[in-house]
Structures are given as structure tokens and as C-alpha cells.
């Protein structure tokens, strides 16, 4: 994950130049020097400013990976509040200008509020709302290719109502079409035709992670900017423009400009976002102030007619005013109430760098042409299915396994597009959902396959083969039944697999049993024949199947516990010894420290009695969060202030106590219950063993009420 010193500083650095370019558009600073120069600055170069702000919003907002609409709703709410404040700010200006005395006030007011902005520059705010919502829905529902195609077509439509309007005006039917559009919105540079494509571009650059080299990005920007400049000058020469906000080469220009900015990394300058927004909102008021001042003191020739000086003064006043607003906003209004480890009572902390590392290590250990199938059932073994699956898919994993259909549907709703195999039973009545969400269902036996086929829905499946574990699956002996499943009309067989019941053991009898399972499975595969299995993926290995039988040639390895960098128990020996790194830590904090006198007890059943005057810390985490009650008493411990301290008394549903007598721990100190670091005695496997279980159970039972915090 990105640390604070490796943030997208380039985006923040450009916010101020972009805001000043917007002021340039409205003040024409070079008009006093050169009309052509001013056109190049304000009608070409400065046209990158607003798309930059749209792309920046898209970069941090638009993603096909989303848990829900919370982020979008928060963005829209924020922009609408800002828009409302800006409307009120400029209300006196509109009253002074006679805005409310015009004919057809109500329809014009609606048009301005929704599309044009109640003052000429405020169109950006409703356009942000419409553009963000439209782009979000398109990307979420259709993916980037379709979203980009649709928004580019809209942009081109807007183009012929903007810079290329001269062509449209010469075609009566087209001109009539744009005439109707202009009754709804005075311009096509709005939230429908202009903004969405830049939101989509920003989101794509964030989601894809694709980066050109800095040299390529700079070259691409220089070339596309020159082409856009030539385009603008040509259109201006032939008087084609109705407005001059939209150019064909603006799209590649912004794509490469943003790529350039992404190469500049460092500590984020988050205040720049607020500062540039306030400058954008307030600069017309500063223009009015400067003009009023110039008129009152009779220095109009100096502060207004001299367009360059006029621009400089407006910029200075806008920046100064914005700095004051930001200062008071941060000091008296802003409340930092985001959920993170500093605000939670207890939390799961995951290291996505370790997860990515593990996926790479496991993939490298697999035979050629074998892929990783990431097992993310049970909320990714307690690690958070959203955070885990999104991270893995972004790093190239294209196959996932879940236990239930609802887990699979949840992944699809998060935006996961890779293959998803449901390992467990699904009622055949839900065949429509299997098809709708493009899930692959496990065939648990032959009669199940028949019932699934009778639903009349085209369903993709993997056939489970029972080779000796005797849970789910068609027996390895029943090749005829397996062939009949292949022949079923509504079933498409994409895979066939088995599960090795004791692949985690290197005891001779267990190795012998595993080899028998493998012989049975591949014997069945040979009996079915290459033609039948031509497009069928075979897989037999889970985590220990790979670690102890790495030379098996299949299409997938279903990696679960190994993917998360832990073993099922601390004494597990494997043939392969891989550099797998634990991903998860379970943490809480001391919310109360109290003195307990010798002989006094703590907790239910008075299980802990102080043998001396003691200091006890209370942690607000308990067995309802997945901390096994078997860890109660001296068997269990936590790490606090770098020292391992024992649990004092019984673990409660929501709390536990630890003895911190021999430490300097205080209220607010962080406590580690399961450690992803170098404390072997607090590793998931060790903690699970102490509690009489295995790490798979310990991790997957961590409560859903624990938030997942990315390290």
C-alpha cells in the first residue's frame, strides 16, 4: 500500500496552476499584449484546467471496485452543499444584475441551477454531480470499455455543439437538434456531454494502475497539446466555434498530462484541494471587488484596462482570501471522524503488500500454465473479502473460489470480474442467480446436476470428484455419470476437481492415501478422454497440495491459508519452504487502566486473583469478535508496549483484561492479539494452537463487527 510519503503529490501540485488557469479564462491576462497569445493561453492551454479537476475527482472516486454507493453519495452531498453556498454567495450579484426580472424566470432558473450554473463559472458544480453519478453507474454496471465508449460518443456529440458548431450550423437537421439541446442547456460543456468522459478517464487510471514511462507521458502530452493548439487555432481562424471548451485532442492531452502528474510522488498536499476549490468559487467575486475598487479610486486604466496586472491582482486576492477561508475551515469546522485504527476499539489490520507478495511467491512455485485460484471464502479467512479480492485482481489474479453463492454475488457487486467458483452447495432454485452473476457452481453429485439442468438456465459448473474424502462429489468410479453431466443441455462444464483430504501430512500412510486420490482422479480424466476435457480446467491442489506436491500439473491451485501467509498449525512440515508473509494482525487498545490490590479479583468467576498489587488494562474486544475464550487466563497473552503480557481472567463477549503490572503501558496504548510480525508466539498458528484449534478456524471466525484497516 502507498505510504504518506509516496502519495500522488503531482496531482496536488497541479491544483494551484489549474485554479489560476481558470482565473485566466475569465480575465484574459495577455489581451493587452497579444490577442493570439491570449487565445492560446485562455482558449487552449487553460482548457486543461476543468478536465483536470474532473479527472482528479474521478481518480479518487470512480472505480468498478466498490462496496456500496457511500463514497458517491458523500461526494454528491459535498458538491451540492458547496453549490448551495456558492449560489447564496452570488445571489446579491444576480439581484444587482436584474437576473430575477427576466421573462420566463422559472424555466430559466431551473436550467441554470441544473445545467448552466447561476453564475457563469458555477456550471462546474452541477456538472460534477451529473458527471460523477453517470460515470459511476456506467463503470460499475458496464466496465471501463463500455463506459469510455459511451462517454466519448457523448463528448463528440457535445463537440459539435461547441468548438465544431460551425459544421452543425450548416446542416439544417443537425442545427435543429442542437437548437433543442440549447433550450435545455445553453452549452454542451455540461455534466452530460463534457464531464463524464474525464471522470471515467480518471477512474481508469486509478483502477488499472497502468503507467507510461515519464518520457513517454511527456512526449505524448507535448504532441497532443500541440495538436490541440493547432486544432483550436484552425477552428478559430474559420470561425467554427460557438464556444471553445471542447476539442478533439483535449482527450489525449488530458490522458498524458495526468500520466505525467502521476509520476511525481511524495507527501500529499491535501489542503491544495480545498484551496483550489475556494479559489475557483471566489475569483469572480474578486474580479468584482477589483473593478469596484478601480472605479471608486479612478485607477481603472491601471487595474482593469491593463489585463495582465488585473489578472495578477485578482489571483493574489483570490489566493489570500482562500487561505483565510481554509484556515478557519480547518480550525473551526472540519472534524476528522474517518474510521481508522485511531478511532476503532479493535480492528483487523491487513498488509496488502504481503498479500501481493504471497500471491507472487505461490504463482512462481506452480508448474508452467498453472494459475492461482484465490480462495476468499469466509470473508477471505477473516481478512476482508473486499480488500483482499480487489487487491488480488488488481495484481493479476483472475480466478477466485468462495463457499456460497452469496459470497460470489458479493464479489460481483464489489466489481470483481474474474472467474468465481462456488465450492459449496447452492439450491438449484437459485440457478438464475448463478447465471445472472456469471458464477461457476460445483456439481455436488449426479442427481444435483440433473436437478440443476432441469431449471432451464444456462449454468457454468465445475464437477467435484469424490476420490476418497467422501464429502461432496460424484464418485471417481462413475465415469458414465460424469459423461452424462457433460451432455446435459443447460450445463456447461468448465472444470473438474477433487480435494485431497490429507495433503497437509507427510506421514507415510497419508502420503500413500494422497497418491491414491491422485491416481483415481487422473485415471478418471484419462477415461473421459482429451476430446471431452478439451476446454475443461483440472485442479486438485489446495495450499498444502501445492506445498507438499508441487509437481502436479493442473490448471489451478486453490490457495487459501497459504495465500494469507500462515500455516494451519505451527508444527506443519512441508516439502516446499516458501517465503510467505503473514497478512493479518488483530489489534485493540487499552481503554482503561485500573489498579487492583493484592487478593482482589478480576472478571467473571473471579478466575484471576491478584497475587500482588497489580495494574490491569481493559481491552474492548472479546469472544464475539472471534477471540477464543479458551485463551482466558495465563494461556493467552497480548503484546503491548513491546512486551508480551498475560490475559487476566476470563475473556468476555466484548472485553478482556490483561495484566500490565510489569510494563509502563497506559490508556490508549495499542495491543496486539494476533501478530503478523516477528512474534512467533502470537502468530495466528500459535494462538490457534493454544486455543485448541487451527489458524483457519481462528481467522475465519473473526467477527464481522471488526473493521478491516489496510496498513
PDB file of N, CA, C and O in Angstrom, residues 430-466:
ATOM      1  N   UNK A 430     -31.800 -21.404  -7.288  1.00  0.00           N
ATOM      2  CA  UNK A 430     -31.045 -20.166  -7.484  1.00  0.00           C
ATOM      3  C   UNK A 430     -30.203 -20.203  -8.760  1.00  0.00           C
ATOM      4  O   UNK A 430     -29.264 -19.419  -8.919  1.00  0.00           O
ATOM      5  N   UNK A 431     -30.560 -21.096  -9.665  1.00  0.00           N
ATOM      6  CA  UNK A 431     -29.815 -21.214 -10.923  1.00  0.00           C
ATOM      7  C   UNK A 431     -29.813 -19.900 -11.700  1.00  0.00           C
ATOM      8  O   UNK A 431     -28.818 -19.554 -12.355  1.00  0.00           O
ATOM      9  N   UNK A 432     -30.928 -19.176 -11.625  1.00  0.00           N
ATOM     10  CA  UNK A 432     -30.997 -17.892 -12.317  1.00  0.00           C
ATOM     11  C   UNK A 432     -29.961 -16.908 -11.813  1.00  0.00           C
ATOM     12  O   UNK A 432     -29.373 -16.149 -12.586  1.00  0.00           O
ATOM     13  N   UNK A 433     -29.703 -16.925 -10.502  1.00  0.00           N
ATOM     14  CA  UNK A 433     -28.686 -16.045  -9.929  1.00  0.00           C
ATOM     15  C   UNK A 433     -27.280 -16.487 -10.334  1.00  0.00           C
ATOM     16  O   UNK A 433     -26.395 -15.653 -10.556  1.00  0.00           O
ATOM     17  N   UNK A 434     -27.062 -17.796 -10.418  1.00  0.00           N
ATOM     18  CA  UNK A 434     -25.763 -18.298 -10.886  1.00  0.00           C
ATOM     19  C   UNK A 434     -25.470 -17.769 -12.282  1.00  0.00           C
ATOM     20  O   UNK A 434     -24.343 -17.351 -12.587  1.00  0.00           O
ATOM     21  N   UNK A 435     -26.496 -17.776 -13.128  1.00  0.00           N
ATOM     22  CA  UNK A 435     -26.322 -17.270 -14.496  1.00  0.00           C
ATOM     23  C   UNK A 435     -26.172 -15.753 -14.500  1.00  0.00           C
ATOM     24  O   UNK A 435     -25.285 -15.207 -15.166  1.00  0.00           O
ATOM     25  N   UNK A 436     -27.025 -15.067 -13.759  1.00  0.00           N
ATOM     26  CA  UNK A 436     -27.015 -13.601 -13.750  1.00  0.00           C
ATOM     27  C   UNK A 436     -25.662 -13.055 -13.329  1.00  0.00           C
ATOM     28  O   UNK A 436     -25.148 -12.101 -13.935  1.00  0.00           O
ATOM     29  N   UNK A 437     -25.071 -13.667 -12.296  1.00  0.00           N
ATOM     30  CA  UNK A 437     -23.809 -13.154 -11.773  1.00  0.00           C
ATOM     31  C   UNK A 437     -22.594 -13.902 -12.318  1.00  0.00           C
ATOM     32  O   UNK A 437     -21.485 -13.702 -11.850  1.00  0.00           O
ATOM     33  N   UNK A 438     -22.832 -14.739 -13.322  1.00  0.00           N
ATOM     34  CA  UNK A 438     -21.751 -15.455 -14.012  1.00  0.00           C
ATOM     35  C   UNK A 438     -20.857 -16.196 -13.018  1.00  0.00           C
ATOM     36  O   UNK A 438     -19.635 -16.046 -13.001  1.00  0.00           O
ATOM     37  N   UNK A 439     -21.498 -17.017 -12.184  1.00  0.00           N
ATOM     38  CA  UNK A 439     -20.779 -17.822 -11.202  1.00  0.00           C
ATOM     39  C   UNK A 439     -20.690 -19.263 -11.688  1.00  0.00           C
ATOM     40  O   UNK A 439     -21.604 -19.769 -12.347  1.00  0.00           O
ATOM     41  N   UNK A 440     -19.602 -19.945 -11.350  1.00  0.00           N
ATOM     42  CA  UNK A 440     -19.436 -21.354 -11.666  1.00  0.00           C
ATOM     43  C   UNK A 440     -19.801 -22.165 -10.427  1.00  0.00           C
ATOM     44  O   UNK A 440     -19.225 -21.962  -9.367  1.00  0.00           O
ATOM     45  N   UNK A 441     -20.756 -23.082 -10.595  1.00  0.00           N
ATOM     46  CA  UNK A 441     -21.255 -23.848  -9.457  1.00  0.00           C
ATOM     47  C   UNK A 441     -20.628 -25.232  -9.426  1.00  0.00           C
ATOM     48  O   UNK A 441     -20.449 -25.875 -10.460  1.00  0.00           O
ATOM     49  N   UNK A 442     -20.304 -25.692  -8.240  1.00  0.00           N
ATOM     50  CA  UNK A 442     -19.810 -27.054  -8.070  1.00  0.00           C
ATOM     51  C   UNK A 442     -20.963 -28.051  -8.181  1.00  0.00           C
ATOM     52  O   UNK A 442     -22.009 -27.879  -7.538  1.00  0.00           O
ATOM     53  N   UNK A 443     -20.768 -29.073  -9.000  1.00  0.00           N
ATOM     54  CA  UNK A 443     -21.722 -30.184  -9.073  1.00  0.00           C
ATOM     55  C   UNK A 443     -21.410 -31.127  -7.921  1.00  0.00           C
ATOM     56  O   UNK A 443     -20.355 -31.773  -7.898  1.00  0.00           O
ATOM     57  N   UNK A 444     -22.323 -31.207  -6.946  1.00  0.00           N
ATOM     58  CA  UNK A 444     -22.021 -31.942  -5.717  1.00  0.00           C
ATOM     59  C   UNK A 444     -22.324 -33.433  -5.824  1.00  0.00           C
ATOM     60  O   UNK A 444     -21.795 -34.234  -5.058  1.00  0.00           O
ATOM     61  N   UNK A 445     -23.205 -33.813  -6.767  1.00  0.00           N
ATOM     62  CA  UNK A 445     -23.387 -35.223  -7.108  1.00  0.00           C
ATOM     63  C   UNK A 445     -24.212 -35.290  -8.390  1.00  0.00           C
ATOM     64  O   UNK A 445     -24.634 -34.261  -8.935  1.00  0.00           O
ATOM     65  N   UNK A 446     -24.449 -36.504  -8.889  1.00  0.00           N
ATOM     66  CA  UNK A 446     -25.103 -36.640 -10.191  1.00  0.00           C
ATOM     67  C   UNK A 446     -26.548 -36.163 -10.162  1.00  0.00           C
ATOM     68  O   UNK A 446     -27.015 -35.475 -11.074  1.00  0.00           O
ATOM     69  N   UNK A 447     -27.290 -36.507  -9.126  1.00  0.00           N
ATOM     70  CA  UNK A 447     -28.700 -36.085  -9.059  1.00  0.00           C
ATOM     71  C   UNK A 447     -28.812 -34.567  -8.969  1.00  0.00           C
ATOM     72  O   UNK A 447     -29.755 -33.968  -9.512  1.00  0.00           O
ATOM     73  N   UNK A 448     -27.842 -33.951  -8.297  1.00  0.00           N
ATOM     74  CA  UNK A 448     -27.829 -32.486  -8.217  1.00  0.00           C
ATOM     75  C   UNK A 448     -27.662 -31.887  -9.611  1.00  0.00           C
ATOM     76  O   UNK A 448     -28.328 -30.903  -9.963  1.00  0.00           O
ATOM     77  N   UNK A 449     -26.773 -32.468 -10.410  1.00  0.00           N
ATOM     78  CA  UNK A 449     -26.559 -31.976 -11.775  1.00  0.00           C
ATOM     79  C   UNK A 449     -27.849 -32.050 -12.576  1.00  0.00           C
ATOM     80  O   UNK A 449     -28.200 -31.124 -13.318  1.00  0.00           O
ATOM     81  N   UNK A 450     -28.591 -33.165 -12.417  1.00  0.00           N
ATOM     82  CA  UNK A 450     -29.855 -33.305 -13.136  1.00  0.00           C
ATOM     83  C   UNK A 450     -30.872 -32.261 -12.719  1.00  0.00           C
ATOM     84  O   UNK A 450     -31.553 -31.656 -13.555  1.00  0.00           O
ATOM     85  N   UNK A 451     -30.975 -32.031 -11.415  1.00  0.00           N
ATOM     86  CA  UNK A 451     -31.921 -31.030 -10.912  1.00  0.00           C
ATOM     87  C   UNK A 451     -31.531 -29.631 -11.364  1.00  0.00           C
ATOM     88  O   UNK A 451     -32.398 -28.804 -11.691  1.00  0.00           O
ATOM     89  N   UNK A 452     -30.241 -29.347 -11.398  1.00  0.00           N
ATOM     90  CA  UNK A 452     -29.762 -28.042 -11.856  1.00  0.00           C
ATOM     91  C   UNK A 452     -30.071 -27.858 -13.336  1.00  0.00           C
ATOM     92  O   UNK A 452     -30.509 -26.784 -13.769  1.00  0.00           O
ATOM     93  N   UNK A 453     -29.893 -28.906 -14.115  1.00  0.00           N
ATOM     94  CA  UNK A 453     -30.170 -28.855 -15.552  1.00  0.00           C
ATOM     95  C   UNK A 453     -31.646 -28.602 -15.816  1.00  0.00           C
ATOM     96  O   UNK A 453     -32.012 -27.883 -16.744  1.00  0.00           O
ATOM     97  N   UNK A 454     -32.511 -29.171 -14.984  1.00  0.00           N
ATOM     98  CA  UNK A 454     -33.957 -29.036 -15.182  1.00  0.00           C
ATOM     99  C   UNK A 454     -34.467 -27.631 -14.913  1.00  0.00           C
ATOM    100  O   UNK A 454     -35.608 -27.310 -15.272  1.00  0.00           O
ATOM    101  N   UNK A 455     -33.657 -26.778 -14.322  1.00  0.00           N
ATOM    102  CA  UNK A 455     -34.082 -25.396 -14.063  1.00  0.00           C
ATOM    103  C   UNK A 455     -34.194 -24.580 -15.343  1.00  0.00           C
ATOM    104  O   UNK A 455     -34.787 -23.507 -15.367  1.00  0.00           O
ATOM    105  N   UNK A 456     -33.587 -25.082 -16.431  1.00  0.00           N
ATOM    106  CA  UNK A 456     -33.693 -24.402 -17.725  1.00  0.00           C
ATOM    107  C   UNK A 456     -32.823 -23.172 -17.868  1.00  0.00           C
ATOM    108  O   UNK A 456     -33.017 -22.379 -18.793  1.00  0.00           O
ATOM    109  N   UNK A 457     -31.869 -22.998 -16.977  1.00  0.00           N
ATOM    110  CA  UNK A 457     -30.948 -21.864 -17.041  1.00  0.00           C
ATOM    111  C   UNK A 457     -29.563 -22.359 -17.464  1.00  0.00           C
ATOM    112  O   UNK A 457     -29.099 -23.392 -16.980  1.00  0.00           O
ATOM    113  N   UNK A 458     -28.934 -21.627 -18.359  1.00  0.00           N
ATOM    114  CA  UNK A 458     -27.585 -21.996 -18.799  1.00  0.00           C
ATOM    115  C   UNK A 458     -26.604 -21.692 -17.679  1.00  0.00           C
ATOM    116  O   UNK A 458     -26.330 -20.526 -17.380  1.00  0.00           O
ATOM    117  N   UNK A 459     -26.085 -22.734 -17.042  1.00  0.00           N
ATOM    118  CA  UNK A 459     -25.226 -22.589 -15.875  1.00  0.00           C
ATOM    119  C   UNK A 459     -23.852 -23.182 -16.153  1.00  0.00           C
ATOM    120  O   UNK A 459     -23.734 -24.253 -16.752  1.00  0.00           O
ATOM    121  N   UNK A 460     -22.821 -22.475 -15.684  1.00  0.00           N
ATOM    122  CA  UNK A 460     -21.446 -22.973 -15.783  1.00  0.00           C
ATOM    123  C   UNK A 460     -21.119 -23.743 -14.508  1.00  0.00           C
ATOM    124  O   UNK A 460     -21.467 -23.297 -13.410  1.00  0.00           O
ATOM    125  N   UNK A 461     -20.426 -24.874 -14.658  1.00  0.00           N
ATOM    126  CA  UNK A 461     -20.138 -25.689 -13.485  1.00  0.00           C
ATOM    127  C   UNK A 461     -18.718 -26.234 -13.521  1.00  0.00           C
ATOM    128  O   UNK A 461     -18.070 -26.285 -14.567  1.00  0.00           O
ATOM    129  N   UNK A 462     -18.242 -26.630 -12.325  1.00  0.00           N
ATOM    130  CA  UNK A 462     -17.090 -27.500 -12.158  1.00  0.00           C
ATOM    131  C   UNK A 462     -17.616 -28.764 -11.490  1.00  0.00           C
ATOM    132  O   UNK A 462     -18.378 -28.688 -10.509  1.00  0.00           O
ATOM    133  N   UNK A 463     -17.211 -29.918 -11.991  1.00  0.00           N
ATOM    134  CA  UNK A 463     -17.661 -31.182 -11.405  1.00  0.00           C
ATOM    135  C   UNK A 463     -16.705 -31.582 -10.290  1.00  0.00           C
ATOM    136  O   UNK A 463     -15.494 -31.689 -10.510  1.00  0.00           O
ATOM    137  N   UNK A 464     -17.247 -31.800  -9.096  1.00  0.00           N
ATOM    138  CA  UNK A 464     -16.445 -32.280  -7.969  1.00  0.00           C
ATOM    139  C   UNK A 464     -16.390 -33.804  -8.049  1.00  0.00           C
ATOM    140  O   UNK A 464     -17.420 -34.473  -8.197  1.00  0.00           O
ATOM    141  N   UNK A 465     -15.195 -34.349  -7.926  1.00  0.00           N
ATOM    142  CA  UNK A 465     -14.999 -35.795  -7.961  1.00  0.00           C
ATOM    143  C   UNK A 465     -14.592 -36.275  -6.571  1.00  0.00           C
ATOM    144  O   UNK A 465     -13.633 -35.765  -5.983  1.00  0.00           O
ATOM    145  N   UNK A 466     -15.340 -37.243  -6.062  1.00  0.00           N
ATOM    146  CA  UNK A 466     -15.009 -37.827  -4.762  1.00  0.00           C
ATOM    147  C   UNK A 466     -14.000 -38.941  -4.983  1.00  0.00           C
ATOM    148  O   UNK A 466     -14.330 -40.002  -5.521  1.00  0.00           O
TER     149      UNK A 466
END
